[in-house]
Coordinates of C-alpha atoms in Angstrom, one line a residue:
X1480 CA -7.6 8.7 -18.9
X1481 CA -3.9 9.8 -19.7
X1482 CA -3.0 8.3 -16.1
X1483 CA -5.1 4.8 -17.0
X1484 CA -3.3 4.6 -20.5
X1485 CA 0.2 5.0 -19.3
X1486 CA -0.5 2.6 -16.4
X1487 CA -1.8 0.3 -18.8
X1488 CA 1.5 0.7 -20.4
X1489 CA 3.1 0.2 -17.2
X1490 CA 1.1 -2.9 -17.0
X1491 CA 1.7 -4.7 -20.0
X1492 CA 5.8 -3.7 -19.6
X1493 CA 5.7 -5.6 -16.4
X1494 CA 4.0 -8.1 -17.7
X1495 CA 7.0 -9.2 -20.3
X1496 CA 9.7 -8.4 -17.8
X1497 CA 11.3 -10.9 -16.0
X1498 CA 10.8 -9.8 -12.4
X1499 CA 13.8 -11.6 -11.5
X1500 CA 16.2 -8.9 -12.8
X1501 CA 14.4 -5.9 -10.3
X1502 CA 16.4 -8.1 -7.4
X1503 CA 19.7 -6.5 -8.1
X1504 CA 18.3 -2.8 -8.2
X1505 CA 16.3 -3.2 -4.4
X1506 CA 18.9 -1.4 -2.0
X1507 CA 19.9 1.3 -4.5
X1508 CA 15.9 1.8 -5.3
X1509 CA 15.3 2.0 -1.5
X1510 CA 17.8 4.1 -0.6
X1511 CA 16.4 6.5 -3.6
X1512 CA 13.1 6.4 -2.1
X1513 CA 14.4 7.6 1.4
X1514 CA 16.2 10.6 0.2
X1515 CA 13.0 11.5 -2.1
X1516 CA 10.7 11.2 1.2
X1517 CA 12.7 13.4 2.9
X1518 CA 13.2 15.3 0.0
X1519 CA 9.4 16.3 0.0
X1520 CA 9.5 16.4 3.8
X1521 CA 11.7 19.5 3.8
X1522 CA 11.0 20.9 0.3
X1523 CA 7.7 19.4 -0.9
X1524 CA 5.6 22.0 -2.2
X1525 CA 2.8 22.1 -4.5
X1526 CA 1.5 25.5 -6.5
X1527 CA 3.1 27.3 -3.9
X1528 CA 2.0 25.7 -1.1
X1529 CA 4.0 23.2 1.7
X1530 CA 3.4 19.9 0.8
X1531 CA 4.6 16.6 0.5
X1532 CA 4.7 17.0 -3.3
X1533 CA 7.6 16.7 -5.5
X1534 CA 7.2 18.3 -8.9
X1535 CA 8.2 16.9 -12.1
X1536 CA 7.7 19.2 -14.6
X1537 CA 4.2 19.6 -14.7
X1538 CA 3.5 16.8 -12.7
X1539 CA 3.6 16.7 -8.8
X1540 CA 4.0 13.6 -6.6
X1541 CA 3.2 12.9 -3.3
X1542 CA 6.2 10.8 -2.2
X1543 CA 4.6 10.0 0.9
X1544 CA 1.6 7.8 -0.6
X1545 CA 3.7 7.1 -4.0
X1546 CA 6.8 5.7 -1.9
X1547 CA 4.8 2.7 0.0
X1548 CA 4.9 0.2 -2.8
X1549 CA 8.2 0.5 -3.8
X1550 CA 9.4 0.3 -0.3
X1551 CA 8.2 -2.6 -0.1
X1552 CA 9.0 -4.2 -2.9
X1553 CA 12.6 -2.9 -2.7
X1554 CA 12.8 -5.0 0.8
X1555 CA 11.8 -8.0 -0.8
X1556 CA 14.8 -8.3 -3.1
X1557 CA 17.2 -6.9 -0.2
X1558 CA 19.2 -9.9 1.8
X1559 CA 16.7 -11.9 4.0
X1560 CA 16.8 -10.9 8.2
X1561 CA 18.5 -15.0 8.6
X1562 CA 21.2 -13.8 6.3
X1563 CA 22.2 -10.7 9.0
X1564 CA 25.2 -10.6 11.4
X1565 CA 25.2 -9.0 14.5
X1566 CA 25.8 -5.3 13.5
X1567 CA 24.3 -6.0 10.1
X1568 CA 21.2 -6.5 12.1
X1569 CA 21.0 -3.4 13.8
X1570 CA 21.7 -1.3 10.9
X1571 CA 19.3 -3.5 9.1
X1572 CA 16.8 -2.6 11.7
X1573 CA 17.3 1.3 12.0
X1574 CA 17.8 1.9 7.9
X1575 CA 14.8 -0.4 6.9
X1576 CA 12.8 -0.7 10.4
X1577 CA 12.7 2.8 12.0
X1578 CA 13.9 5.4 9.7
X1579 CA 10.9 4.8 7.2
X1580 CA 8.8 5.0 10.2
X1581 CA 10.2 8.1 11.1
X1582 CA 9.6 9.7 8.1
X1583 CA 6.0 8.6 7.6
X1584 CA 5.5 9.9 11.2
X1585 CA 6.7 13.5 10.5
X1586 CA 4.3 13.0 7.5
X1587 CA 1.6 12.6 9.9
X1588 CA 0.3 9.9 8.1
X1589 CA -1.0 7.2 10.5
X1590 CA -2.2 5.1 8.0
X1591 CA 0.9 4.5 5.9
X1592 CA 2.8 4.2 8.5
X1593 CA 0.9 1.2 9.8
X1594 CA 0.9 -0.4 6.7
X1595 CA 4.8 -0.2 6.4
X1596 CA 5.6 -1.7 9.4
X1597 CA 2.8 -4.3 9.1
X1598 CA 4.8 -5.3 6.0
X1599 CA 8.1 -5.4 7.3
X1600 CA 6.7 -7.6 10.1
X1601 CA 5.5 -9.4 7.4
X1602 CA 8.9 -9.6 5.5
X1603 CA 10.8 -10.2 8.9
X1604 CA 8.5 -13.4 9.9
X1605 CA 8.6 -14.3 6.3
X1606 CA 12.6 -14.5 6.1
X1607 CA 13.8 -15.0 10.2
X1608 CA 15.3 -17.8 11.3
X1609 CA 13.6 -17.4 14.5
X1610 CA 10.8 -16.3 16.2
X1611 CA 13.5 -15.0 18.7
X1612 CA 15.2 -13.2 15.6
X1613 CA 11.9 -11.8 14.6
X1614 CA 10.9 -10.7 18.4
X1615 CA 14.4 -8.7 18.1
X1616 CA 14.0 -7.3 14.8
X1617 CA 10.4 -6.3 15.2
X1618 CA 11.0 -4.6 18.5
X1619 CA 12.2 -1.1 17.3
X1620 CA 9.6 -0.5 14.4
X1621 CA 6.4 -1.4 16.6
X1622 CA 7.9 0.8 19.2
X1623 CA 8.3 3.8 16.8
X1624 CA 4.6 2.8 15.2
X1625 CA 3.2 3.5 19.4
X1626 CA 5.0 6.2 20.1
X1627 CA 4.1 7.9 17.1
X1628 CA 0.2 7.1 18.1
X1629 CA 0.8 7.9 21.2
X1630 CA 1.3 11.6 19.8
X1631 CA -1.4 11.6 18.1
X1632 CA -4.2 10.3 20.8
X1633 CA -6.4 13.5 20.1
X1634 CA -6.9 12.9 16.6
X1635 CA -7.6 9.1 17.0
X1636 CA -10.2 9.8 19.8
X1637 CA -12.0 12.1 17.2
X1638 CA -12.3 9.3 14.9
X1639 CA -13.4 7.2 17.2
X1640 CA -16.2 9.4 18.9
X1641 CA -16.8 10.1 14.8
X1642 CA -16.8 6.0 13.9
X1643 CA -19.2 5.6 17.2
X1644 CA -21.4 8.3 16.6
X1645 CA -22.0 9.1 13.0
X1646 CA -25.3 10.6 13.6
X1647 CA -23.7 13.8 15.3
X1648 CA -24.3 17.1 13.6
X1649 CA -20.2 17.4 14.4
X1650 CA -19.6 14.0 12.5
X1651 CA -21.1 14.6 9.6
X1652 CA -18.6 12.9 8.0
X1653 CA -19.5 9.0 8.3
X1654 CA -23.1 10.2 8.4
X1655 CA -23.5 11.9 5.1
X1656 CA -21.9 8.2 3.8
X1657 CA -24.4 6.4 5.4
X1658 CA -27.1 8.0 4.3
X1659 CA -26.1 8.0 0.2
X1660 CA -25.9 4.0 0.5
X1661 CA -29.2 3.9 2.4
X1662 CA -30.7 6.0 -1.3
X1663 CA -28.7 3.9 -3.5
X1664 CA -31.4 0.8 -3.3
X1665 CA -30.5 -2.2 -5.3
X1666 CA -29.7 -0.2 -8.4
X1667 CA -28.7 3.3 -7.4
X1668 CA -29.5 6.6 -8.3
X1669 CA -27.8 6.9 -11.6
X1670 CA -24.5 8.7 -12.8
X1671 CA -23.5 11.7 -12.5
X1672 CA -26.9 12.6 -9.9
X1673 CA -26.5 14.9 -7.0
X1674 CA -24.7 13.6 -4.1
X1675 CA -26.2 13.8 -0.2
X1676 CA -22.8 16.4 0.3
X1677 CA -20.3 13.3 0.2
X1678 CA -16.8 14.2 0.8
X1679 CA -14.1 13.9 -1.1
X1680 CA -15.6 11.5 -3.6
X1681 CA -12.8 11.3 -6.0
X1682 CA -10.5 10.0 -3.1
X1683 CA -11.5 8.7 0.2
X1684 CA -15.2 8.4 -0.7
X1685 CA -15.1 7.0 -4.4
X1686 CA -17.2 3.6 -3.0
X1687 CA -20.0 5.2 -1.0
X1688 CA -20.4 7.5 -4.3
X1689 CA -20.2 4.1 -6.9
X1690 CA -22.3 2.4 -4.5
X1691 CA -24.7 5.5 -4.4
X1692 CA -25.0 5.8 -7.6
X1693 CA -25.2 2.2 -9.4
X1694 CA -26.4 0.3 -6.3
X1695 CA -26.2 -2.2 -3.5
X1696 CA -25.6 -4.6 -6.3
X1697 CA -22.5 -3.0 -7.7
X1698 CA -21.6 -2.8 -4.0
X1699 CA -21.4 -6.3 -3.8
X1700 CA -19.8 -7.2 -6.9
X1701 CA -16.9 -4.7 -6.3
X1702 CA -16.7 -6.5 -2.9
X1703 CA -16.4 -10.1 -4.3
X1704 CA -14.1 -8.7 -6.8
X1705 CA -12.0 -7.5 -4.2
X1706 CA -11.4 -10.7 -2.3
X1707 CA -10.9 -12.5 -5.3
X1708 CA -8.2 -10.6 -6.9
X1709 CA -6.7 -10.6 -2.8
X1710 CA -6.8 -14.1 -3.3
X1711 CA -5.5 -14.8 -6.4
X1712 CA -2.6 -12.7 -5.1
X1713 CA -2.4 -14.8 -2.2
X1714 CA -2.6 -18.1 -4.4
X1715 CA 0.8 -16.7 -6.1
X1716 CA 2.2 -16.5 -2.6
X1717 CA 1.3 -20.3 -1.7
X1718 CA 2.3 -22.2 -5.1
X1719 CA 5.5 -20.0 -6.6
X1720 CA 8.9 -21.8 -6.0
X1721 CA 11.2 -18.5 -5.8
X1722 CA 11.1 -17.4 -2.4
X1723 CA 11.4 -13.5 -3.9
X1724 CA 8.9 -13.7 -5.9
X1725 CA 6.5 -14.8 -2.5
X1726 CA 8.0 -12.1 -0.8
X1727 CA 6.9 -9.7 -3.2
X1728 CA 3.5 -11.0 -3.6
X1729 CA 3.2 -11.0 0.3
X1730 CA 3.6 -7.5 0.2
X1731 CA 1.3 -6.5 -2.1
X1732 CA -1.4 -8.6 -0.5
X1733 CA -0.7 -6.3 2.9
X1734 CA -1.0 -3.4 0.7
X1735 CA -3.6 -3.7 -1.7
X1736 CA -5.4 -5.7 1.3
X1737 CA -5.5 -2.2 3.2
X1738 CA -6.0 0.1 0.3
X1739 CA -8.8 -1.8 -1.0
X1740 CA -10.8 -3.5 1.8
X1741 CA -10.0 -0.6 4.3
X1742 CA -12.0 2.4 2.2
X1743 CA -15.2 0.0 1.2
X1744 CA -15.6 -0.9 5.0
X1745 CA -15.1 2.8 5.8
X1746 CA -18.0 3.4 3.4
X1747 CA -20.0 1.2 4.6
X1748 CA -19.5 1.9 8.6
X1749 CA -17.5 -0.7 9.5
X1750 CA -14.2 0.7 9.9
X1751 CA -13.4 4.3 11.2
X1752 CA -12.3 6.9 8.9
X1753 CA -8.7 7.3 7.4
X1754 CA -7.0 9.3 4.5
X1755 CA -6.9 6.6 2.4
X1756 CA -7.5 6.1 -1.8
X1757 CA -8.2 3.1 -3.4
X1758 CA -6.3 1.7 -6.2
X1759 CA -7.4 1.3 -9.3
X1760 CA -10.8 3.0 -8.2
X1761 CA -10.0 7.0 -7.0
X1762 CA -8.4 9.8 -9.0
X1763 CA -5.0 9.1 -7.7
X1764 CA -2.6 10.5 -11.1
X1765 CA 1.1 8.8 -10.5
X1766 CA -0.5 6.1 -8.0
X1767 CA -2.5 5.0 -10.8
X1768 CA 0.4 4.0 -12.7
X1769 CA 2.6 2.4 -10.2
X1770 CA -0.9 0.1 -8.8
X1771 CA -1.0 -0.7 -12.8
X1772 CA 2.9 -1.6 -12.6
X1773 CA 2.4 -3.9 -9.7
X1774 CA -0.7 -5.8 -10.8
X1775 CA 2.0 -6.1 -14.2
X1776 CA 4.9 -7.1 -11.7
X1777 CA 2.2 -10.0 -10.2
X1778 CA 1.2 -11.0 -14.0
X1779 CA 5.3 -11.2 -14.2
X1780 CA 5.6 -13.7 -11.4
X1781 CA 3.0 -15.7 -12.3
X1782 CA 3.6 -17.1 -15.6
X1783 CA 7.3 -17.7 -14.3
X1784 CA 5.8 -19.7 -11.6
X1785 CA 6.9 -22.9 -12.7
X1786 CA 10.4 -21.5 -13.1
X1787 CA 13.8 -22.9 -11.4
X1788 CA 13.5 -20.9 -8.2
X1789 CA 16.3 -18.3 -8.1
X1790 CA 18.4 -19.7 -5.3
X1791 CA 18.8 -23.1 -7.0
X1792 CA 20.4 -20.5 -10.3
X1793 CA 22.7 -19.0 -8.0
X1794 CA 23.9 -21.9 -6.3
X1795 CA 27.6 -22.5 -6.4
X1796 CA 28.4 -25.6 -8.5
X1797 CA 29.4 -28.5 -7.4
X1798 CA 33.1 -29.5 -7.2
X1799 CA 33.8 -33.3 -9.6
X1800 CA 36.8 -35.1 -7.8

């Protein structure tokens, strides 16, 4: 509740700020965010433990899965891949493509670092001038994303066998998950009952233990809910006339897309297993806040929507004779 109030408060300050002004802070606020990463990378511990926690006080923060959004967002107001020179391009590439990538790899986190380079591909279609610009851009990340899975073939395997096969006594896992939603019925077993051994229900598992308890109904009312607030975002996307503000509502689609729609199809069986906690839903602390901030930083762009896009503003005036 302390995490949901200042989020709230996060929220509602987003919501009066003009999203406009974040543009000029993007390469200083990236550029932050890489030297926290590998900050925790090197340092990161967490009561005395190695981890890729930083502590604040009282307060630890996983930089890893806190870093993704404002990543992101922090390429969106950077200058657009049409903009780059030759060199510019390749630094371009290795400071914003790869060396992210490299840092969620030593993270061993496959699924953030997926979801990073799916949104700079993303960004880089979104802003090329080409699909020959976006081929060259594009070529460096992807490769880092395979070689990185490439490295970690044994661990995939297991969750496949483990998505394939969740009636193993070794993969318990997806089976335990199946079987709560097969009790739940239409109405579920009530809060707070005893769970079939679910895992890690405040995190990964938080929708197989809702849908357990309150329900194949509930089930499908957090699904619909999902696609429509994925589509509202989307709808921002389509009808704002500020090219940043689509960027950054592009990006939040790729990430709330994955951290939302990815964990209730795990639940349910249709997607294999992944470290993964959904916003909004999971005991998640400091994420809480900053998935608060960005549904603020979305309210933001969308009652500016009508707005003189930003590039017509900054245009140079126009010389009288």
């Amino acid at each position: 509740m302390f995490y949901f109030g200042l989020g709230v408060l996060f929220l509602i300050g987003f919501y009066f700020l003009d999203y406009r002004k974040l543009k000029k802070y993007a390469a200083p606020v990236f550029f932050l965010i890489v030297i926290l990463m590998v900050i925790s990378l090197v340092y990161g511990q967490l009561h005395d433990r190695r981890t890729d926690y930083i502590n604040i006080g009282p307060i630890g923060v996983n930089m890893i899965t806190f870093s993704l959004i404002p990543l992101l967002l922090a390429l969106a107001g950077m200058k657009p891949a049409s903009q780059w020179g030759r060199w510019e391009a390749v630094l371009n590439i290795l400071y914003r493509g790869v060396l992210p990538v490299v840092l969620y790899s030593i993270s061993s986190s496959i699924i953030y670092t997926c979801i990073y380079v799916i949104g700079f591909l993303v960004l880089t279609w979104r802003t090329s001038k080409s699909l020959k610009q976006f081929a060259m851009i594009s070529t460096l990340p992807f490769a880092g994303l395979a070689i990185f899975l490439c490295t970690r073939t044994d661990h995939l395997l297991l969750r496949w066998r483990e998505f394939m096969n969740p009636s193993a006594k070794e993969m318990w896992y997806m089976g335990n998950n199946a079987d709560a939603i097969q009790a739940a019925g239409w109405f579920g077993q009530g809060f707070g009952q005893a769970t079939p051994k679910i895992p890690y229900v405040l995190y990964d598992n938080v929708f197989p233990y809702l849908i357990y308890c309150f329900g194949w109904l509930f089930g499908i009312v957090v699904g619909v809910l999902i696609l429509l607030f994925l589509v509202r975002i989307w709808n921002i996307s389509t009808v704002h006339r500020d090219s940043y503000a689509k960027y950054i509502a592009a990006l939040l689609i790729v990430v709330f897309g994955f951290r939302l729609l990815w964990p209730l199809l795990m639940g349910l069986g249709i997607l294999p297993r992944v470290t993964l906690d959904p916003p909004f839903f999971s005991y998640s602390g400091m994420n809480q806040i900053l998935d608060m901030a960005a549904v603020g930083l979305l309210l933001s762009i969308y009652r500016r929507k009508n707005m003189i896009p930003s590039e017509v503003g900054e245009a140079a005036p126009m010389k009288v004779a």
